[in-house]
Short mmCIF file of C-alpha atoms in Angstrom, two decimals:
data_model
loop_
_atom_site.label_atom_id
_atom_site.label_comp_id
_atom_site.label_asym_id
_atom_site.label_seq_id
_atom_site.Cartn_x
_atom_site.Cartn_y
_atom_site.Cartn_z
CA MET A 1 -41.08 27.10 42.94
CA PHE A 2 -38.36 24.65 43.92
CA ARG A 3 -39.88 22.01 41.66
CA LYS A 4 -39.95 24.43 38.73
CA LEU A 5 -36.32 25.38 39.30
CA PHE A 6 -35.34 21.72 39.62
CA SER A 7 -37.21 20.85 36.43
CA LEU A 8 -35.53 23.70 34.57
CA PHE A 9 -32.11 22.59 35.87
CA LEU A 10 -32.83 19.01 34.80
CA ILE A 11 -33.83 20.08 31.29
CA LEU A 12 -30.69 22.20 30.93
CA PHE A 13 -28.53 19.34 32.25
CA LEU A 14 -30.05 16.88 29.80
CA CYS A 15 -29.57 19.31 26.90
CA VAL A 16 -25.92 19.83 27.82
CA SER A 17 -25.44 16.09 28.30
CA CYS A 18 -27.04 15.35 24.94
CA GLY A 19 -24.84 17.98 23.35
CA LYS A 20 -21.75 16.41 24.90
CA LYS A 21 -22.77 12.93 23.79
CA GLU A 22 -23.39 14.19 20.28
CA GLU A 23 -19.99 15.90 20.31
CA GLU A 24 -18.34 12.74 21.60
CA ILE A 25 -19.93 10.72 18.80
CA ILE A 26 -18.56 13.14 16.22
CA GLN A 27 -15.09 12.96 17.77
CA GLU A 28 -15.19 9.17 17.74
CA ILE A 29 -15.05 9.09 13.94
CA GLU A 30 -11.45 8.31 13.10
CA TYR A 31 -10.49 7.41 9.57
CA ILE A 32 -8.22 4.56 8.69
CA ASP A 33 -4.58 5.62 8.38
CA PRO A 34 -3.64 6.20 4.72
CA VAL A 35 -0.90 4.54 2.73
CA LYS A 36 2.33 6.52 2.96
CA ASP A 37 5.20 5.49 0.72
CA VAL A 38 8.47 6.53 2.36
CA PHE A 39 11.90 5.54 1.02
CA ILE A 40 13.27 4.33 4.36
CA PHE A 41 16.90 4.14 3.23
CA GLY A 42 16.80 7.84 2.37
CA GLU A 43 15.69 8.67 5.93
CA VAL A 44 18.56 6.99 7.81
CA ASP A 45 21.78 8.87 8.57
CA GLU A 46 24.62 8.84 6.02
CA TYR A 47 26.96 6.75 8.17
CA LEU A 48 24.38 3.98 8.42
CA GLN A 49 23.59 4.27 4.71
CA ASP A 50 27.22 3.61 3.87
CA LYS A 51 27.41 0.74 6.36
CA ILE A 52 24.31 -0.93 4.93
CA ARG A 53 25.28 -0.32 1.31
CA MET A 54 28.66 -2.01 1.78
CA ALA A 55 26.99 -5.16 3.13
CA ASN A 56 24.28 -5.05 0.45
CA ALA A 57 26.65 -5.58 -2.50
CA ASP A 58 26.89 -1.79 -2.99
CA ASN A 59 23.12 -1.45 -3.47
CA ASP A 60 20.72 0.92 -1.73
CA TYR A 61 18.49 -0.90 0.74
CA LYS A 62 14.92 -1.43 -0.49
CA ASN A 63 11.90 -0.96 1.78
CA TYR A 64 11.06 -4.66 1.68
CA GLN A 65 14.57 -5.43 2.91
CA PHE A 66 14.02 -3.26 5.99
CA GLU A 67 10.68 -4.98 6.52
CA MET A 68 12.41 -8.38 6.40
CA LEU A 69 14.54 -7.56 9.44
CA GLU A 70 13.56 -9.40 12.63
CA LYS A 71 11.24 -11.79 10.78
CA GLY A 72 11.14 -15.26 12.34
CA VAL A 73 12.93 -18.33 10.98
CA TYR A 74 11.21 -21.10 8.99
CA THR A 75 10.33 -23.94 11.35
CA ASP A 76 9.01 -26.81 9.19
CA ALA A 77 11.10 -29.87 8.38
CA LEU A 78 13.37 -29.81 5.32
CA ASN A 79 15.81 -32.12 3.57
CA ASP A 80 18.95 -31.29 1.62
CA ILE A 81 19.58 -32.73 -1.85
CA ASP A 82 21.31 -35.73 -0.26
CA GLY A 83 18.26 -36.56 1.83
CA ASN A 84 19.65 -35.31 5.15
CA ALA A 85 17.19 -33.66 7.53
CA VAL A 86 17.61 -29.89 7.96
CA ASP A 87 15.99 -27.94 10.80
CA LEU A 88 16.63 -24.22 10.35
CA SER A 89 15.16 -23.41 13.77
CA SER A 90 17.80 -25.58 15.46
CA TYR A 91 20.70 -23.33 14.39
CA ASP A 92 21.82 -20.55 16.71
CA CYS A 93 22.89 -18.62 13.62
CA PHE A 94 23.26 -19.37 9.89
CA ILE A 95 23.27 -17.80 6.43
CA LEU A 96 20.49 -18.64 3.99
CA GLU A 97 21.15 -17.85 0.34
CA VAL A 98 18.06 -17.85 -1.90
CA VAL A 99 18.90 -18.56 -5.54
CA SER A 100 17.47 -20.03 -8.76
CA VAL A 101 18.87 -22.29 -11.48
CA GLU A 102 17.43 -19.81 -14.00
CA CYS A 103 19.17 -16.73 -12.54
CA SER A 104 22.27 -15.53 -14.41
CA HIS A 105 23.51 -13.61 -11.34
CA CYS A 106 23.19 -16.77 -9.25
CA LYS A 107 25.18 -18.76 -11.79
CA ARG A 108 28.04 -16.26 -11.61
CA GLN A 109 27.93 -16.28 -7.83
CA LEU A 110 28.35 -20.07 -7.66
CA ALA A 111 32.04 -19.61 -8.42
CA VAL A 112 32.68 -17.32 -5.44
CA ILE A 113 30.66 -19.20 -2.80
CA PRO A 114 33.37 -21.79 -1.98
CA GLU A 115 35.84 -18.99 -1.22
CA LEU A 116 33.29 -16.95 0.77
CA ILE A 117 32.33 -19.79 3.09
CA GLU A 118 35.78 -21.33 3.49
CA ASP A 119 36.63 -19.54 6.73
CA ILE A 120 33.21 -19.06 8.33
CA ASP A 121 32.22 -21.28 11.25
CA ILE A 122 28.43 -21.08 10.88
CA PRO A 123 26.19 -23.09 8.51
CA PHE A 124 25.74 -21.71 5.01
CA ILE A 125 22.55 -22.97 3.35
CA GLN A 126 21.94 -22.53 -0.36
CA TYR A 127 18.24 -22.79 -1.15
CA PHE A 128 17.20 -23.08 -4.79
CA ASP A 129 13.76 -21.52 -4.86
CA VAL A 130 13.62 -22.68 -8.47
CA GLY A 131 15.43 -25.94 -9.20
CA THR A 132 15.20 -29.68 -8.60
CA LYS A 133 18.04 -31.84 -7.26
CA GLU A 134 18.92 -32.90 -10.82
CA GLU A 135 18.82 -29.32 -12.17
CA ILE A 136 21.05 -28.10 -9.35
CA GLU A 137 23.63 -30.84 -9.93
CA ASP A 138 23.56 -30.16 -13.67
CA LEU A 139 24.06 -26.44 -13.04
CA TYR A 140 27.14 -27.01 -10.88
CA GLU A 141 28.52 -29.42 -13.48
CA GLU A 142 27.91 -26.90 -16.29
CA GLN A 143 29.81 -24.26 -14.33
CA GLY A 144 32.66 -26.69 -13.69
CA ILE A 145 32.30 -26.37 -9.92
CA SER A 146 32.04 -29.03 -7.24
CA ILE A 147 29.53 -28.51 -4.46
CA PRO A 148 31.59 -27.65 -1.35
CA GLU A 149 31.34 -30.25 1.41
CA LYS A 150 30.36 -27.70 4.05
CA LEU A 151 27.63 -26.20 1.85
CA ILE A 152 24.07 -27.35 2.61
CA VAL A 153 22.00 -27.33 -0.59
CA ILE A 154 18.20 -27.53 -0.58
CA SER A 155 16.09 -27.87 -3.72
CA SER A 156 12.75 -26.13 -4.29
CA ASP A 157 10.30 -26.82 -1.49
CA ASP A 158 6.65 -25.65 -1.47
CA GLY A 159 6.60 -24.72 2.20
CA LEU A 160 9.88 -22.84 2.12
CA LYS A 161 8.86 -21.16 -1.14
CA ALA A 162 5.69 -19.82 0.51
CA TYR A 163 7.74 -18.58 3.48
CA ILE A 164 10.23 -16.88 1.16
CA ARG A 165 7.41 -15.13 -0.71
CA ASP A 166 4.79 -14.40 1.97
CA VAL A 167 6.81 -13.97 5.17
CA LEU A 168 10.19 -12.63 4.07
CA GLY A 169 8.87 -10.92 0.95
CA ILE A 170 11.98 -11.65 -1.13
CA LYS A 171 11.76 -10.09 -4.58
CA GLN A 172 14.97 -11.06 -6.35
CA TYR A 173 17.71 -13.66 -6.66
CA PRO A 174 20.28 -13.96 -5.24
CA THR A 175 19.42 -12.86 -1.71
CA MET A 176 21.48 -13.69 1.38
CA ILE A 177 19.84 -13.63 4.78
CA ALA A 178 21.71 -13.78 8.08
CA PHE A 179 19.77 -15.35 10.96
CA GLU A 180 20.58 -15.35 14.67
CA LYS A 181 18.48 -16.75 17.49
CA GLY A 182 15.56 -17.42 15.17
CA LYS A 183 15.24 -14.03 13.46
CA VAL A 184 16.63 -12.09 10.51
CA MET A 185 19.59 -9.92 11.43
CA PHE A 186 20.40 -8.69 7.93
CA ASP A 187 19.51 -9.44 4.31
CA ALA A 188 21.51 -8.57 1.21
CA ILE A 189 20.63 -8.63 -2.49
CA GLY A 190 22.78 -8.91 -5.58
CA GLU A 191 26.05 -10.63 -6.35
CA ALA A 192 28.22 -10.80 -3.24
CA ASN A 193 31.99 -10.55 -3.27
CA GLU A 194 34.57 -11.06 -0.54
CA SER A 195 34.29 -7.47 0.69
CA SER A 196 30.48 -7.27 0.78
CA PHE A 197 30.20 -10.72 2.38
CA GLU A 198 32.66 -9.70 5.08
CA SER A 199 30.56 -6.57 5.72
CA LEU A 200 27.40 -8.69 5.83
CA MET A 201 28.90 -10.98 8.47
CA LYS A 202 30.05 -8.00 10.52
CA ILE A 203 26.74 -6.14 10.41
CA ALA A 204 24.82 -9.31 11.23
CA TYR A 205 26.93 -10.75 14.04
CA GLU A 206 29.48 -8.21 15.31
CA ASP A 207 28.07 -4.72 14.86
CA PRO A 208 24.30 -5.20 14.45
CA LEU A 209 21.85 -2.55 13.30
CA ASP A 210 20.19 -0.32 15.88
CA MET A 211 16.69 -1.72 15.41
CA GLU A 212 15.05 0.72 17.79
CA TYR A 213 16.33 3.59 15.64
CA LEU A 214 15.20 1.85 12.45
CA ARG A 215 11.76 0.97 13.86
CA GLN A 216 11.06 4.64 14.49
CA ILE A 217 11.90 5.45 10.86
CA MET A 218 10.01 2.45 9.50
CA LYS A 219 6.87 3.54 11.33
CA THR A 220 6.68 6.53 8.98
CA ASN A 221 6.19 4.12 6.07
CA ARG A 222 2.78 2.53 5.60
CA SER A 223 2.20 0.05 2.78
CA VAL A 224 -0.94 -1.12 1.00
CA ASP A 225 -0.54 -4.41 2.88
CA ASP A 226 -0.68 -2.49 6.17
CA LEU A 227 -3.93 -0.85 5.09
CA LYS A 228 -5.39 -4.18 3.94
CA SER A 229 -4.48 -5.69 7.29
CA ASP A 230 -6.35 -2.91 9.10
CA LEU A 231 -9.44 -3.35 6.92
CA GLY A 232 -9.64 -7.05 7.66
CA ASP A 233 -10.99 -9.94 5.59
CA GLU A 234 -14.68 -9.01 5.86
CA ASN A 235 -14.29 -5.45 4.58
CA LEU A 236 -11.82 -6.55 1.91
CA LYS A 237 -14.44 -9.02 0.68
CA LYS A 238 -17.00 -6.18 0.43
CA LEU A 239 -14.52 -4.18 -1.65
CA GLU A 240 -13.80 -7.13 -3.92
CA ASP A 241 -17.52 -7.71 -4.44
CA LEU A 242 -17.88 -4.10 -5.60
CA ASP A 243 -14.86 -4.26 -7.88
CA HIS A 244 -15.21 -5.52 -11.45
CA ASP A 245 -12.13 -4.07 -13.13
CA ASP A 246 -9.49 -4.39 -10.36
CA TYR A 247 -9.03 -0.62 -10.31
CA THR A 248 -11.66 0.04 -7.65
CA LEU A 249 -9.38 -1.75 -5.19
CA ASP A 250 -6.21 -0.01 -6.37
CA LEU A 251 -7.73 3.48 -6.31
CA THR A 252 -9.40 2.93 -2.94
CA PHE A 253 -6.13 1.75 -1.37
CA GLN A 254 -4.33 4.72 -2.92
CA LEU A 255 -6.79 7.30 -1.54
CA MET A 256 -8.43 5.96 1.62
CA GLY A 257 -7.69 8.04 4.72
CA LYS A 258 -5.93 10.89 2.90
CA LYS A 259 -7.07 14.48 3.48
CA LEU A 260 -8.50 16.65 0.74
CA ASP A 261 -7.37 20.27 0.84
CA PHE A 262 -10.27 22.30 -0.58
CA SER A 263 -8.28 25.54 -0.32
CA LYS A 264 -5.31 24.59 -2.50
CA ILE A 265 -6.27 25.67 -6.03
CA SER A 266 -3.64 26.29 -8.72
CA ASN A 267 -5.69 27.14 -11.81
CA ARG A 268 -7.50 30.39 -12.26
CA LYS A 269 -11.09 30.67 -13.43
CA SER A 270 -11.46 30.41 -17.17
CA GLU A 271 -14.32 30.71 -19.65
CA VAL A 272 -12.81 27.87 -21.68
CA TYR A 273 -13.28 25.18 -19.03
CA MET A 274 -16.33 24.39 -16.92
CA ASN A 275 -16.22 26.12 -13.52
CA GLN A 276 -19.57 26.10 -11.76
CA ILE A 277 -18.29 26.41 -8.18
CA ASP A 278 -16.85 29.57 -6.68
CA ASP A 279 -16.39 28.43 -3.08
CA PHE A 280 -15.32 24.84 -2.41
CA SER A 281 -15.15 25.35 1.36
CA VAL A 282 -18.89 24.60 1.58
CA TYR A 283 -18.02 20.93 0.95
CA GLU A 284 -15.52 20.62 3.81
CA ASP A 285 -18.08 19.15 6.25
CA LYS A 286 -20.18 17.33 3.63
CA LYS A 287 -20.39 13.81 2.31
CA LEU A 288 -19.28 14.31 -1.27
CA VAL A 289 -19.25 12.13 -4.39
CA LEU A 290 -16.93 13.23 -7.20
CA ILE A 291 -17.96 11.67 -10.51
CA TYR A 292 -15.30 11.73 -13.22
CA THR A 293 -16.26 11.46 -16.88
CA TYR A 294 -14.93 12.25 -20.34
CA LEU A 295 -16.94 13.67 -23.26
CA ARG A 296 -15.61 13.43 -26.81
CA ASP A 297 -18.25 15.59 -28.46
CA ASN A 298 -21.76 16.99 -28.01
CA SER A 299 -23.38 13.77 -29.30
CA GLU A 300 -22.54 11.88 -26.08
CA THR A 301 -25.67 13.02 -24.26
CA ASP A 302 -26.18 9.42 -23.10
CA LYS A 303 -23.25 9.84 -20.69
CA VAL A 304 -24.87 12.91 -19.15
CA LYS A 305 -28.24 11.16 -18.86
CA PHE A 306 -26.59 8.12 -17.25
CA ILE A 307 -24.89 10.22 -14.58
CA ASN A 308 -28.06 12.24 -13.95
CA ASP A 309 -29.91 8.98 -13.38
CA LEU A 310 -27.17 7.78 -11.03
CA ILE A 311 -27.49 10.81 -8.75
CA SER A 312 -31.25 11.30 -8.92
CA GLY A 313 -33.15 10.83 -5.66
CA ASP A 314 -30.09 11.12 -3.40
CA ASP A 315 -30.62 14.08 -1.09
CA GLU A 316 -28.12 12.95 1.56
CA ASN A 317 -24.91 13.45 -0.40
CA GLU A 318 -23.38 16.22 -2.47
CA TYR A 319 -22.28 15.56 -6.07
CA ILE A 320 -19.76 17.24 -8.34
CA VAL A 321 -19.03 16.10 -11.88
CA VAL A 322 -15.36 16.44 -12.77
CA LEU A 323 -14.62 16.61 -16.50
CA ILE A 324 -11.47 14.99 -17.82
CA GLU A 325 -9.98 16.97 -20.70
CA GLY A 326 -8.14 15.17 -23.51
CA LEU A 327 -7.48 15.80 -27.19
CA GLU A 328 -11.17 16.65 -27.38
CA SER A 329 -12.51 19.21 -24.92
CA SER A 330 -15.09 17.78 -22.54
CA SER A 331 -15.98 21.32 -21.50
CA ALA A 332 -16.68 22.38 -25.08
CA ALA A 333 -18.70 19.22 -25.70
CA LEU A 334 -20.87 19.86 -22.66
CA LYS A 335 -21.42 23.54 -23.50
CA ASN A 336 -22.73 22.52 -26.92
CA MET A 337 -25.18 19.93 -25.59
CA PRO A 338 -28.92 20.55 -25.27
CA ILE A 339 -28.79 19.09 -21.74
CA GLY A 340 -26.54 19.44 -18.70
CA PHE A 341 -25.66 17.67 -15.47
CA ASN A 342 -28.01 17.96 -12.51
CA CYS A 343 -25.17 18.96 -10.20
CA PRO A 344 -22.22 21.38 -10.31
CA VAL A 345 -19.52 20.70 -12.90
CA VAL A 346 -15.80 21.51 -12.89
CA SER A 347 -12.93 20.72 -15.23
CA VAL A 348 -9.56 19.24 -14.31
CA LEU A 349 -8.00 22.11 -16.28
CA GLY A 350 -10.18 24.71 -14.64
CA TYR A 351 -10.74 26.22 -11.21
CA MET A 352 -10.92 23.39 -8.65
CA PRO A 353 -8.89 21.96 -5.73
CA ASP A 354 -5.66 20.31 -6.87
CA ASP A 355 -6.51 17.26 -4.75
CA PHE A 356 -9.52 16.53 -6.97
CA TYR A 357 -7.14 15.15 -9.57
CA HIS A 358 -3.77 13.97 -8.25
CA PHE A 359 -4.37 10.34 -9.20
CA GLY A 360 -4.80 8.42 -12.45
CA LEU A 361 -8.06 7.09 -13.85
CA ILE A 362 -8.55 4.38 -16.44
CA ALA A 363 -12.33 4.12 -16.89
CA TYR A 364 -15.37 6.39 -16.80
CA PRO A 365 -17.55 7.22 -15.05
CA THR A 366 -15.59 6.72 -11.84
CA ALA A 367 -16.76 7.87 -8.41
CA VAL A 368 -14.44 9.07 -5.65
CA PHE A 369 -15.97 9.42 -2.20
CA VAL A 370 -15.06 12.14 0.31
CA ASP A 371 -16.36 12.23 3.88
CA LYS A 372 -15.94 15.63 5.54
CA GLY A 373 -12.65 16.35 3.82
CA THR A 374 -11.22 12.82 3.90
CA PHE A 375 -11.01 10.45 0.94
CA VAL A 376 -12.75 7.21 1.92
CA GLY A 377 -12.91 5.15 -1.26
CA ALA A 378 -13.51 4.89 -4.99
CA TYR A 379 -15.66 2.96 -7.44
CA SER A 380 -14.19 2.65 -10.92
CA ASP A 381 -16.28 2.27 -14.09
CA ILE A 382 -19.74 2.60 -12.45
CA GLU A 383 -22.05 -0.16 -13.67
CA ASN A 384 -25.47 1.11 -12.60
CA LYS A 385 -27.45 3.02 -10.00
CA GLU A 386 -27.76 0.01 -7.69
CA LYS A 387 -24.01 -0.61 -7.62
CA LEU A 388 -23.34 3.08 -6.95
CA ALA A 389 -25.77 2.92 -4.02
CA GLU A 390 -23.82 -0.09 -2.76
CA ALA A 391 -20.59 1.89 -3.00
CA ILE A 392 -22.13 4.89 -1.20
CA HIS A 393 -23.19 2.63 1.66
CA LEU A 394 -19.75 1.03 1.75
CA PHE A 395 -17.90 4.35 1.97
CA LEU A 396 -20.24 7.11 3.17
CA SER A 397 -22.71 5.48 5.58
CA ASP A 398 -22.26 5.01 9.34
CA GLU A 399 -20.95 1.56 8.44
CA SER A 400 -18.18 3.01 6.27
CA ILE A 401 -15.20 0.69 6.00
CA ALA A 402 -12.98 3.79 6.15
CA TYR A 403 -13.93 4.35 9.81
CA LYS A 404 -11.54 2.76 12.27
CA ARG A 405 -14.44 1.76 14.50
CA ASN A 406 -15.81 -0.47 11.71
CA ASN A 407 -12.59 -2.45 11.31
#
């Protein structure tokens, strides 16, 4: 009797344990965090907005400018246009102005630089991201200006150019960057004047930004580069191998990790547009492939046959064809065809979740992949059945690149 009771207890224990393990496995699936484009400047308090704007030549602060803050200084060897060695990492603090001989704003700013730097006691370095020594000297001569003795001028340098582009992420000329103790304290864009330069110096060296406060706000912003970094080189290579029109990458980065709300439906049911699904909630815990296509008229049966061939034999995933409506009605074209799709069909102008179509498409058919209510990827302009199978494995299998555990 005891043995029977023990055996029964053991079976129950194992069942419960298995259930817990299975539950734990389900809970382990975390999706990669989606891109979230937040205008950081709009999130900071008004006092700080005004303070930053004054030092930024009366311009709103761009997201990339916030991201430049606290970046490390360039450490490789440089030479100025007179051949003197320049080591940026040796300065306790300095101003780096990034300009170009081709920039009209930079040309106008040349005239005010001597006055701006006259009374400052830290190095001011003018780096021409575009411009040789000869072009720089010709530019100053054309403007009728002598290069100030205390100004350090550096011509275009490949290493510094890469740092400017890839590390600091500078997007326009002129840009002034204030460094202290090897990191960016403030960066300003546009044509500086005496007032804005004075504000720049103050915000950089006397009344610095509260970086802890800004970091908390900046965390709410997540760029495509952040997502790429999380995916890693190996998974990015898999995506690139799938892509043949560049839009697979763009659409995947735009959607990956975002939630799909099956309950939010704006349009009512209509007899004009295809609506073959009454309850979308049945897809909430499914692996779902949305296939988008466009039909001009009822002669394009080849498009229907192609998609039917794509989805044939796949019993593991759910499929929905989403019709794009244009000048010609895809719904009308399909209704007048002698054949139909071998899966449910909805129209973007009909009854369906709004989240099915809140993004742009440029080629058809395009597949968008949804894993239990989360967008995990896209495959634009499907080539063939084999490539779609490759995309399904990439996004909807246990090895999905959208799962955090696989990155």
